Short mmCIF file of C-alpha atoms and ligand atoms in Angstrom, two decimals:
data_model
loop_
_atom_site.label_atom_id
_atom_site.label_comp_id
_atom_site.label_asym_id
_atom_site.label_seq_id
_atom_site.Cartn_x
_atom_site.Cartn_y
_atom_site.Cartn_z
CA MET A 1 11.48 8.09 16.43
CA ILE A 2 10.49 5.49 14.54
CA PRO A 3 12.01 1.46 14.53
CA THR A 4 12.13 -1.41 12.61
CA ALA A 5 9.46 -4.18 12.84
CA PRO A 6 11.01 -7.21 15.21
CA GLU A 7 12.16 -10.83 13.58
CA ARG A 8 9.67 -13.06 14.60
CA PRO A 9 10.04 -16.77 15.46
CA ARG A 10 9.29 -19.29 13.60
CA SER A 11 9.71 -22.77 14.83
CA GLY A 12 13.47 -23.28 17.28
CA ASP A 13 16.03 -21.53 14.80
CA SER A 14 14.35 -20.12 11.95
CA ASP A 15 12.74 -16.90 12.07
CA HIS A 16 9.82 -16.17 9.20
CA PRO A 17 11.39 -14.66 6.24
CA TYR A 18 12.48 -10.81 6.96
CA ARG A 19 9.34 -8.06 6.07
CA HIS A 20 10.87 -4.91 7.49
CA ASP A 21 7.62 -1.90 8.64
CA SER A 22 6.16 0.25 6.09
CA THR A 23 6.87 3.16 7.66
CA PHE A 24 9.71 2.77 9.12
CA HIS A 25 11.84 1.67 4.42
CA TYR A 26 8.40 4.16 3.66
CA LEU A 27 11.07 6.74 5.16
CA THR A 28 14.98 5.07 5.02
CA GLY A 29 14.66 2.67 2.06
CA PHE A 30 16.39 0.39 4.59
CA ASP A 31 14.98 -3.29 4.59
CA GLU A 32 17.50 -4.54 7.27
CA PRO A 33 16.39 -5.85 11.14
CA GLU A 34 17.27 -3.93 13.84
CA ALA A 35 17.28 -0.37 13.50
CA TRP A 36 15.98 2.90 13.98
CA LEU A 37 15.20 6.26 12.85
CA LEU A 38 15.43 9.16 14.62
CA LEU A 39 14.18 12.57 13.36
CA ASP A 40 14.37 15.85 15.43
CA ALA A 41 12.86 20.03 15.25
CA SER A 42 16.28 20.42 13.03
CA GLY A 43 16.79 18.37 10.80
CA ARG A 44 18.91 16.90 11.36
CA SER A 45 18.39 12.16 10.55
CA THR A 46 20.37 9.17 12.48
CA LEU A 47 20.61 6.22 11.54
CA LEU A 48 20.92 3.11 14.00
CA CYS A 49 21.56 -0.50 12.46
CA ARG A 50 23.53 -3.05 13.32
CA GLU A 51 27.54 -3.14 13.33
CA LYS A 52 29.60 -5.27 10.44
CA ASN A 53 30.38 -8.82 11.75
CA PRO A 54 32.18 -11.16 9.02
CA GLU A 55 30.88 -14.01 11.75
CA ARG A 56 27.44 -13.05 10.90
CA GLU A 57 27.17 -11.79 7.56
CA LEU A 58 28.60 -15.77 6.84
CA TRP A 59 25.91 -17.17 7.60
CA ASP A 60 22.58 -14.68 7.10
CA GLY A 61 24.35 -12.41 4.56
CA LYS A 62 26.11 -9.47 4.19
CA ARG A 63 24.92 -6.13 6.33
CA LEU A 64 25.61 -2.12 5.97
CA GLY A 65 27.10 -0.91 8.82
CA PRO A 66 26.64 2.79 10.36
CA GLU A 67 30.00 4.14 8.25
CA ALA A 68 28.70 3.10 4.89
CA ALA A 69 25.01 4.23 5.87
CA PRO A 70 25.26 8.25 5.00
CA SER A 71 26.28 8.17 1.85
CA ALA A 72 23.78 4.50 0.95
CA LEU A 73 20.78 5.24 2.27
CA GLY A 74 20.48 10.12 2.43
CA VAL A 75 20.25 10.73 6.53
CA ASP A 76 22.29 12.60 8.22
CA ASP A 77 24.36 10.18 9.73
CA ALA A 78 24.40 6.07 12.19
CA CYS A 79 25.62 4.74 13.93
CA GLU A 80 25.45 1.00 16.10
CA VAL A 81 21.95 -0.13 17.29
CA GLY A 82 23.33 -0.57 20.45
CA ARG A 83 23.77 2.47 21.32
CA LEU A 84 20.42 3.59 21.20
CA ALA A 85 19.56 3.17 25.30
CA SER A 86 22.53 5.45 25.39
CA LEU A 87 21.62 7.76 23.02
CA LEU A 88 17.58 8.57 23.24
CA PRO A 89 18.38 10.11 26.80
CA GLU A 90 21.00 12.99 24.98
CA ARG A 91 18.93 13.68 21.93
CA LEU A 92 15.82 14.03 24.37
CA ALA A 93 17.61 16.37 26.37
CA ASP A 94 16.16 20.69 25.55
CA GLN A 95 13.17 18.75 22.96
CA PRO A 96 9.60 20.25 24.17
CA ALA A 97 8.06 16.87 22.89
CA VAL A 98 8.84 12.71 22.09
CA TRP A 99 7.02 11.19 18.32
CA PHE A 100 6.50 8.29 18.00
CA ALA A 101 3.90 6.05 16.62
CA PHE A 102 1.51 4.67 19.60
CA GLY A 103 0.40 1.92 20.24
CA MET A 104 2.18 0.32 16.26
CA HIS A 105 5.26 -0.73 18.40
CA ALA A 106 4.92 -2.67 21.89
CA GLN A 107 7.86 -2.12 23.24
CA LEU A 108 8.67 1.56 22.41
CA PRO A 109 6.79 3.19 25.33
CA ALA A 110 8.61 1.59 27.92
CA LEU A 111 12.01 1.96 26.82
CA ILE A 112 11.05 5.65 25.24
CA ASP A 113 9.91 6.19 29.34
CA GLU A 114 13.24 5.27 30.14
CA ALA A 115 14.90 7.36 28.13
CA LEU A 116 12.69 9.96 29.47
CA ALA A 117 13.02 9.00 33.19
CA LYS A 118 17.22 9.79 32.07
CA VAL A 119 16.87 12.87 31.06
CA ARG A 120 14.86 13.74 33.90
CA GLN A 121 17.78 12.36 35.68
CA ARG A 122 19.81 15.73 34.91
CA SER A 123 17.31 18.18 35.42
CA ARG A 124 18.90 19.65 38.36
CA SER A 125 21.60 20.62 35.63
CA GLY A 126 18.49 22.95 33.54
CA VAL A 127 18.74 20.03 31.01
CA ALA A 128 14.64 19.66 29.73
CA CYS A 129 12.47 17.56 30.04
CA PRO A 130 10.49 16.55 26.80
CA GLU A 131 6.58 17.64 28.52
CA ALA A 132 3.97 16.03 25.47
CA GLU A 133 4.57 12.45 24.12
CA ARG A 134 3.06 12.95 20.80
CA ASP A 135 1.40 10.50 18.08
CA LEU A 136 4.03 10.06 14.91
CA GLY A 137 1.54 7.64 13.24
CA PRO A 138 -1.09 9.83 11.36
CA LEU A 139 2.11 12.44 10.29
CA LEU A 140 3.24 9.31 7.92
CA ALA A 141 -0.40 7.72 7.51
CA GLU A 142 -0.87 10.84 5.59
CA MET A 143 2.21 11.18 3.43
CA ARG A 144 2.43 7.52 3.16
CA LEU A 145 -1.54 7.62 1.33
CA HIS A 146 -0.40 10.35 -1.55
CA LYS A 147 1.89 8.55 -3.28
CA ASP A 148 4.98 10.44 -4.91
CA ALA A 149 5.73 9.79 -8.91
CA ASP A 150 8.27 7.25 -7.89
CA GLU A 151 6.56 4.99 -5.41
CA LEU A 152 3.14 4.66 -8.66
CA GLN A 153 5.89 3.81 -10.90
CA THR A 154 6.48 0.86 -8.78
CA MET A 155 2.97 0.38 -8.12
CA ARG A 156 2.08 0.54 -11.46
CA ARG A 157 5.57 -2.33 -12.15
CA ALA A 158 4.18 -4.79 -9.18
CA ALA A 159 0.32 -4.15 -10.73
CA GLN A 160 0.51 -5.20 -13.98
CA ILE A 161 3.40 -8.55 -12.87
CA SER A 162 0.52 -8.88 -11.01
CA ALA A 163 -2.01 -8.77 -14.36
CA GLY A 164 1.12 -11.14 -15.67
CA ALA A 165 -0.10 -13.54 -12.67
CA HIS A 166 -3.93 -12.97 -13.17
CA ALA A 167 -3.35 -14.31 -16.98
CA ARG A 168 -1.19 -16.63 -16.47
CA ALA A 169 -3.38 -18.83 -14.08
CA MET A 170 -6.26 -19.16 -16.49
CA ARG A 171 -3.93 -20.10 -19.94
CA TYR A 172 -2.63 -22.87 -17.40
CA CYS A 173 -6.39 -24.27 -15.89
CA ALA A 174 -7.53 -23.86 -20.11
CA GLN A 175 -4.83 -26.01 -21.29
CA ARG A 176 -5.40 -28.22 -18.88
CA PHE A 177 -8.65 -28.52 -19.49
CA ARG A 178 -8.26 -28.56 -22.97
CA ALA A 179 -6.05 -31.69 -22.34
CA HIS A 180 -7.94 -33.26 -19.67
CA PRO A 181 -11.86 -32.23 -20.32
CA GLN A 182 -12.91 -34.29 -17.58
CA GLY A 183 -9.69 -33.53 -16.02
CA SER A 184 -9.55 -31.35 -12.39
CA VAL A 185 -7.43 -29.31 -11.67
CA ARG A 186 -5.65 -28.33 -7.39
CA GLU A 187 -6.01 -25.21 -6.65
CA TYR A 188 -2.11 -24.77 -5.03
CA GLU A 189 -1.44 -26.31 -8.77
CA ILE A 190 -3.06 -22.64 -9.95
CA GLU A 191 -0.93 -21.10 -6.25
CA ALA A 192 2.29 -22.57 -8.46
CA GLU A 193 1.76 -20.12 -11.27
CA LEU A 194 1.13 -17.03 -9.88
CA LEU A 195 4.11 -17.17 -7.40
CA HIS A 196 6.74 -18.88 -10.72
CA GLU A 197 5.11 -15.28 -12.47
CA PHE A 198 5.22 -13.22 -9.08
CA ARG A 199 8.95 -14.08 -8.56
CA ARG A 200 10.42 -14.28 -12.14
CA HIS A 201 9.80 -11.01 -12.78
CA GLY A 202 11.68 -10.31 -9.68
CA THR A 203 9.55 -9.08 -7.54
CA GLN A 204 10.28 -9.75 -3.29
CA GLY A 205 6.15 -12.64 -3.15
CA PRO A 206 2.90 -11.84 -2.68
CA ALA A 207 2.01 -9.21 -0.99
CA TYR A 208 -0.58 -11.75 1.59
CA THR A 209 -1.50 -14.97 1.63
CA SER A 210 -3.08 -16.06 -1.69
CA ILE A 211 -6.62 -16.83 -2.48
CA VAL A 212 -7.62 -19.19 -5.13
CA ALA A 213 -10.94 -20.68 -4.47
CA ALA A 214 -12.03 -23.39 -6.08
CA GLY A 215 -16.18 -23.88 -6.83
CA ALA A 216 -17.83 -22.45 -3.18
CA ASN A 217 -15.21 -21.74 -1.66
CA ALA A 218 -14.76 -18.46 -3.55
CA CYS A 219 -17.75 -17.61 -1.15
CA VAL A 220 -15.25 -18.05 1.53
CA LEU A 221 -13.88 -13.93 2.08
CA HIS A 222 -10.01 -15.55 3.22
CA TYR A 223 -10.00 -19.00 2.00
CA ALA A 224 -6.54 -18.85 1.03
CA ALA A 225 -5.79 -21.48 -1.24
CA ALA A 226 -5.28 -25.29 0.05
CA ASP A 227 -5.85 -28.38 -2.27
CA ALA A 228 -9.20 -28.73 -3.28
CA GLU A 229 -10.48 -29.97 -7.07
CA LEU A 230 -11.36 -27.68 -9.07
CA ARG A 231 -13.07 -28.79 -12.15
CA ALA A 232 -15.37 -28.10 -15.88
CA GLY A 233 -18.34 -25.94 -15.37
CA GLU A 234 -16.94 -24.37 -11.63
CA LEU A 235 -15.36 -20.74 -11.42
CA CYS A 236 -12.49 -19.74 -9.80
CA LEU A 237 -11.57 -17.16 -7.59
CA ILE A 238 -8.51 -15.54 -7.62
CA ASP A 239 -7.95 -12.77 -5.18
CA ALA A 240 -3.25 -13.04 -5.39
CA GLY A 241 -0.44 -9.90 -5.64
CA CYS A 242 2.49 -9.63 -5.88
CA GLU A 243 5.00 -7.23 -3.66
CA LEU A 244 7.07 -5.21 -5.54
CA ASP A 245 10.27 -3.27 -3.97
CA GLY A 246 7.30 -2.77 -0.30
CA TYR A 247 4.21 -2.09 -2.57
CA ALA A 248 1.98 -4.23 -2.92
CA SER A 249 -0.98 -4.98 -5.45
CA ASP A 250 -4.18 -6.41 -4.51
CA VAL A 251 -6.20 -7.75 -7.48
CA THR A 252 -9.18 -10.67 -8.12
CA ARG A 253 -10.24 -12.52 -10.66
CA THR A 254 -13.52 -15.41 -11.48
CA PHE A 255 -13.05 -17.49 -15.08
CA PRO A 256 -14.38 -20.29 -15.98
CA ALA A 257 -12.56 -23.54 -14.99
CA ASP A 258 -12.95 -24.83 -19.15
CA GLY A 259 -13.36 -20.93 -20.24
CA ARG A 260 -16.49 -20.78 -20.56
CA TYR A 261 -19.49 -19.08 -18.83
CA THR A 262 -21.96 -21.30 -17.74
CA PRO A 263 -24.87 -18.72 -18.27
CA ALA A 264 -26.20 -18.42 -14.15
CA GLN A 265 -22.25 -18.26 -13.79
CA ARG A 266 -22.56 -16.04 -16.90
CA GLU A 267 -25.21 -13.19 -15.26
CA LEU A 268 -24.50 -12.31 -11.74
CA TYR A 269 -20.75 -12.14 -13.46
CA ASP A 270 -22.51 -9.86 -15.45
CA ILE A 271 -24.16 -7.95 -13.04
CA VAL A 272 -20.64 -7.48 -10.89
CA ALA A 273 -18.89 -6.03 -13.30
CA ALA A 274 -21.25 -3.28 -13.99
CA SER A 275 -21.40 -2.53 -10.60
CA GLN A 276 -17.09 -2.37 -10.82
CA ALA A 277 -18.08 -0.17 -13.74
CA ALA A 278 -20.23 2.22 -11.88
CA ALA A 279 -17.57 2.14 -8.99
CA ILE A 280 -14.76 3.77 -11.15
CA ASP A 281 -17.14 5.58 -12.51
CA ALA A 282 -17.02 7.49 -9.24
CA THR A 283 -13.65 7.34 -8.19
CA ARG A 284 -12.51 10.73 -8.99
CA PRO A 285 -11.26 13.51 -6.96
CA GLY A 286 -13.58 15.90 -5.09
CA ALA A 287 -16.29 12.18 -4.89
CA ARG A 288 -16.07 10.82 -1.58
CA HIS A 289 -14.20 7.03 -0.62
CA ARG A 290 -17.74 5.86 0.28
CA ASP A 291 -19.16 6.70 -2.57
CA ALA A 292 -17.39 4.59 -5.38
CA HIS A 293 -19.34 1.20 -2.25
CA HIS A 294 -22.81 3.29 -2.98
CA ALA A 295 -22.67 3.18 -6.59
CA ALA A 296 -21.72 -0.90 -6.62
CA VAL A 297 -24.45 -1.62 -4.36
CA ARG A 298 -26.68 -0.26 -7.00
CA VAL A 299 -26.02 -2.03 -9.31
CA LEU A 300 -25.68 -5.33 -7.35
CA ALA A 301 -29.07 -4.73 -5.49
CA GLN A 302 -31.15 -4.06 -8.19
CA GLY A 303 -29.15 -7.75 -9.96
CA MET A 304 -29.85 -9.15 -6.72
CA LEU A 305 -34.15 -8.19 -7.62
CA ASP A 306 -34.16 -8.44 -10.86
CA THR A 307 -32.21 -12.27 -10.11
CA GLY A 308 -34.08 -12.96 -7.78
CA LEU A 309 -31.78 -13.28 -5.68
CA LEU A 310 -33.58 -11.00 -3.78
CA ALA A 311 -36.73 -11.59 -3.91
CA ARG A 312 -39.51 -8.67 -4.71
CA ASP A 313 -42.23 -9.60 -2.13
CA GLN A 314 -40.12 -9.59 0.66
CA VAL A 315 -37.40 -7.04 0.59
CA GLY A 316 -39.29 -4.45 -1.12
CA ASP A 317 -38.08 -2.54 -4.54
CA LEU A 318 -34.21 -0.86 -5.07
CA ASP A 319 -34.69 1.71 -1.92
CA ALA A 320 -36.03 -0.60 0.20
CA VAL A 321 -33.57 -2.26 -0.22
CA ILE A 322 -30.66 -0.69 0.18
CA GLU A 323 -32.08 1.25 3.18
CA SER A 324 -32.62 -1.78 5.13
CA ALA A 325 -28.82 -3.65 3.73
CA ALA A 326 -31.10 -6.80 1.98
CA TYR A 327 -28.35 -7.32 -0.21
CA ARG A 328 -26.02 -7.62 2.27
CA ARG A 329 -26.58 -11.75 2.20
CA PHE A 330 -24.81 -11.89 -0.84
CA TYR A 331 -22.46 -8.41 -0.64
CA MET A 332 -20.77 -8.20 3.01
CA HIS A 333 -17.83 -6.82 2.34
CA GLY A 334 -16.35 -2.76 1.69
CA THR A 335 -15.70 -1.72 -2.64
CA GLY A 336 -12.29 -0.95 -1.47
CA HIS A 337 -8.38 0.72 0.93
CA TRP A 338 -6.39 2.03 0.36
CA LEU A 339 -2.84 0.60 -1.52
CA GLY A 340 -0.12 1.03 -0.96
CA ARG A 341 2.93 -0.67 1.38
CA ASP A 342 0.72 -1.97 2.90
CA VAL A 343 -2.62 -4.54 0.95
CA HIS A 344 -4.86 -2.26 3.52
CA ASP A 345 -2.70 0.81 3.48
CA VAL A 346 -2.69 3.39 5.92
CA GLY A 347 -4.42 6.69 6.29
CA LEU A 348 -8.44 7.80 7.45
CA TYR A 349 -11.25 7.23 6.15
CA LEU A 350 -13.60 9.41 7.33
CA ALA A 351 -13.25 13.57 6.56
CA LEU A 352 -12.08 14.36 10.27
CA ASP A 353 -12.88 17.67 9.42
CA GLU A 354 -15.66 18.06 8.27
CA PRO A 355 -18.63 18.18 10.55
CA ALA A 356 -20.41 15.27 11.99
CA ALA A 357 -24.09 14.27 12.35
CA GLU A 358 -25.23 12.98 14.81
CA GLU A 359 -28.49 10.14 15.11
CA SER A 360 -30.77 7.68 17.10
CA ASP A 361 -28.75 4.30 17.22
CA GLY A 362 -32.83 2.90 17.37
CA ARG A 363 -32.03 1.67 20.79
CA GLY A 364 -31.90 5.56 23.00
CA GLY A 365 -28.51 5.74 22.39
CA ARG A 366 -26.68 8.15 19.88
CA ILE A 367 -24.83 7.63 16.82
CA VAL A 368 -21.84 9.70 15.17
CA ARG A 369 -21.48 9.56 11.70
CA ARG A 370 -19.16 10.97 9.89
CA PRO A 371 -18.71 11.96 6.23
CA SER A 372 -16.00 9.03 4.11
CA ARG A 373 -12.55 11.43 3.08
CA ARG A 374 -12.72 13.46 -0.17
CA LEU A 375 -10.07 11.40 -2.36
CA GLU A 376 -7.11 13.04 -4.61
CA PRO A 377 -5.56 13.30 -7.04
CA GLY A 378 -1.82 10.50 -5.90
CA MET A 379 -4.89 8.44 -3.61
CA VAL A 380 -4.30 4.41 -4.60
CA VAL A 381 -7.56 2.61 -4.12
CA THR A 382 -8.93 -0.80 -4.78
CA ILE A 383 -12.26 -1.40 -6.83
CA GLU A 384 -13.94 -4.39 -5.64
CA PRO A 385 -16.95 -5.68 -5.29
CA GLY A 386 -18.53 -9.17 -5.27
CA ILE A 387 -21.09 -11.63 -5.29
CA TYR A 388 -21.69 -14.83 -2.92
CA VAL A 389 -24.65 -16.41 -2.91
CA ARG A 390 -24.58 -19.18 -0.63
CA PRO A 391 -27.28 -22.14 -0.86
CA GLY A 392 -30.71 -21.29 0.95
CA PRO A 393 -34.37 -22.78 0.94
CA ASP A 394 -35.00 -19.17 -0.55
CA VAL A 395 -32.04 -19.23 -2.96
CA PRO A 396 -32.66 -20.39 -6.76
CA GLU A 397 -30.52 -23.37 -7.21
CA ARG A 398 -29.01 -22.65 -10.04
CA TYR A 399 -26.68 -18.73 -8.34
CA TRP A 400 -25.71 -21.51 -5.71
CA ASN A 401 -21.95 -21.57 -4.38
CA ILE A 402 -21.32 -18.96 -6.99
CA GLY A 403 -18.65 -16.62 -5.53
CA ILE A 404 -17.44 -13.76 -7.90
CA ARG A 405 -15.07 -11.12 -6.63
CA ILE A 406 -13.30 -8.49 -8.91
CA GLU A 407 -11.31 -5.98 -8.29
CA ASP A 408 -8.84 -3.83 -9.76
CA ASP A 409 -6.16 -0.95 -8.49
CA ALA A 410 -6.79 2.16 -9.03
CA VAL A 411 -5.17 5.83 -8.75
CA VAL A 412 -7.02 8.36 -8.79
CA THR A 413 -6.14 11.47 -11.42
CA PRO A 414 -7.01 14.88 -11.60
CA SER A 415 -9.69 14.14 -14.37
CA GLY A 416 -10.81 10.44 -12.63
CA CYS A 417 -8.54 7.21 -12.07
CA GLU A 418 -5.91 5.34 -13.89
CA LEU A 419 -6.65 1.76 -13.57
CA LEU A 420 -3.22 0.48 -13.47
CA THR A 421 -4.09 -4.04 -13.54
CA ARG A 422 -6.00 -3.77 -16.73
CA ALA A 423 -3.17 -5.41 -18.29
CA VAL A 424 -6.09 -8.45 -17.62
CA PRO A 425 -9.40 -8.82 -18.34
CA VAL A 426 -12.32 -8.37 -16.88
CA ASP A 427 -14.45 -8.61 -19.51
CA ALA A 428 -16.23 -11.97 -19.40
CA ASP A 429 -15.99 -12.76 -23.43
CA ARG A 430 -12.33 -11.10 -23.35
CA ILE A 431 -11.39 -13.54 -20.32
CA GLU A 432 -12.74 -16.74 -22.28
CA ALA A 433 -11.34 -15.19 -25.59
CA LEU A 434 -8.23 -15.75 -23.79
CA MET A 435 -8.54 -18.32 -22.38
CA ARG A 436 -10.34 -19.89 -26.22
CA GLU A 437 -6.28 -18.29 -27.37
CA GLY A 438 -3.73 -18.57 -25.13
N1 LIG B 1 -6.81 -9.09 -0.72
C1 LIG B 1 -6.69 -8.27 0.48
C2 LIG B 1 -8.47 -7.89 -0.27
O1 LIG B 1 -8.91 -7.72 -0.98
O2 LIG B 1 -8.67 -6.68 0.73
MN1 MN B 2 -7.83 -8.32 -3.01
MN1 MN B 3 -8.63 -5.34 -1.62
#
């Protein structure tokens, strides 16, 4: 049993814009609220959805309705969603188990319990009640993790539109500062450029809250676009991507407001770009998901030592910095995550089928460590290293308040990976050229 997402009230009698449940939409392609998919062991699929209702459709828009659902969606049959409570006990009778995603839908366990109670009431007439509840979540997550050709086509398009939006934002800033070199641009003005580009290409909008961070705001990892002023000489970090037909993209670029990196910005930028290149090299079939992070960390940590962000006499050499995780002061997040219908997509990160190693936690306890899983063609990951420098007495002042992240989306191919988001440049010279010429 797979329900879609509920509608969520915003205030008064207004709802948030409706967004389907990702897994439900993956299985059905249906994006109306109040809908369920029932699948049984014989392969039969039943959609429960809202009935047609001319009065409601006048206010809220068209409904597909159960009659049209089988031909429109390819389900075997469909009925009105109000029949759920009576249909469930019928469908669960004589089944060995009931499958649903554990811990995902708050009302679901109670509903299933009610249906099981009704099946049990019929046991005297020889009807068998399911003996087990099974977690459907991991199975469907595994399916979603491996993208097919159609899914990848949609993701390529989403990625390309997002890359175009980043290029547009860069050009917009360049034009503003060309016209008024001493002026400023507000974060929300840049955000508006992104939204314009997302919507004009027919995407549903941002896949997550857009980050547009002027200057020091880039050091706040989950900063949302607000009203701060971006000034010449500062960096602008944008982490924004559109959602297209249920699929997310996730892109970050960090560019100089007025089109020229300062020497200090350029030094750190080139380190982050080099660390991303190392992580991209480590993104290929057979490599472990975590390899990209380790590759990025090596380059970042070396850069921190070379620039004096980390003082060798305090933290030791590269291996010591990695061992002690001293680099985490300036790079505190992972280098990537699965990407798909959700921006942080479903799918296990650990290889549960490989032996785990136990080690001491240094406090008398034990930690079980599992290896990170191996990448396979069709998986999509982000690759997003960064450096974030908050002021501190032991930090060289020229780097204070510089926050840089570079993020691309990559699909694992049989021989390596394909970057989906390079319609906007990463190389610092190419970003400067785009801003000069755009
Ligand atoms: N935009 C969210 C992330 O990069 O993970
Ligand atoms: Mn991102
Ligand atoms: Mn990301």
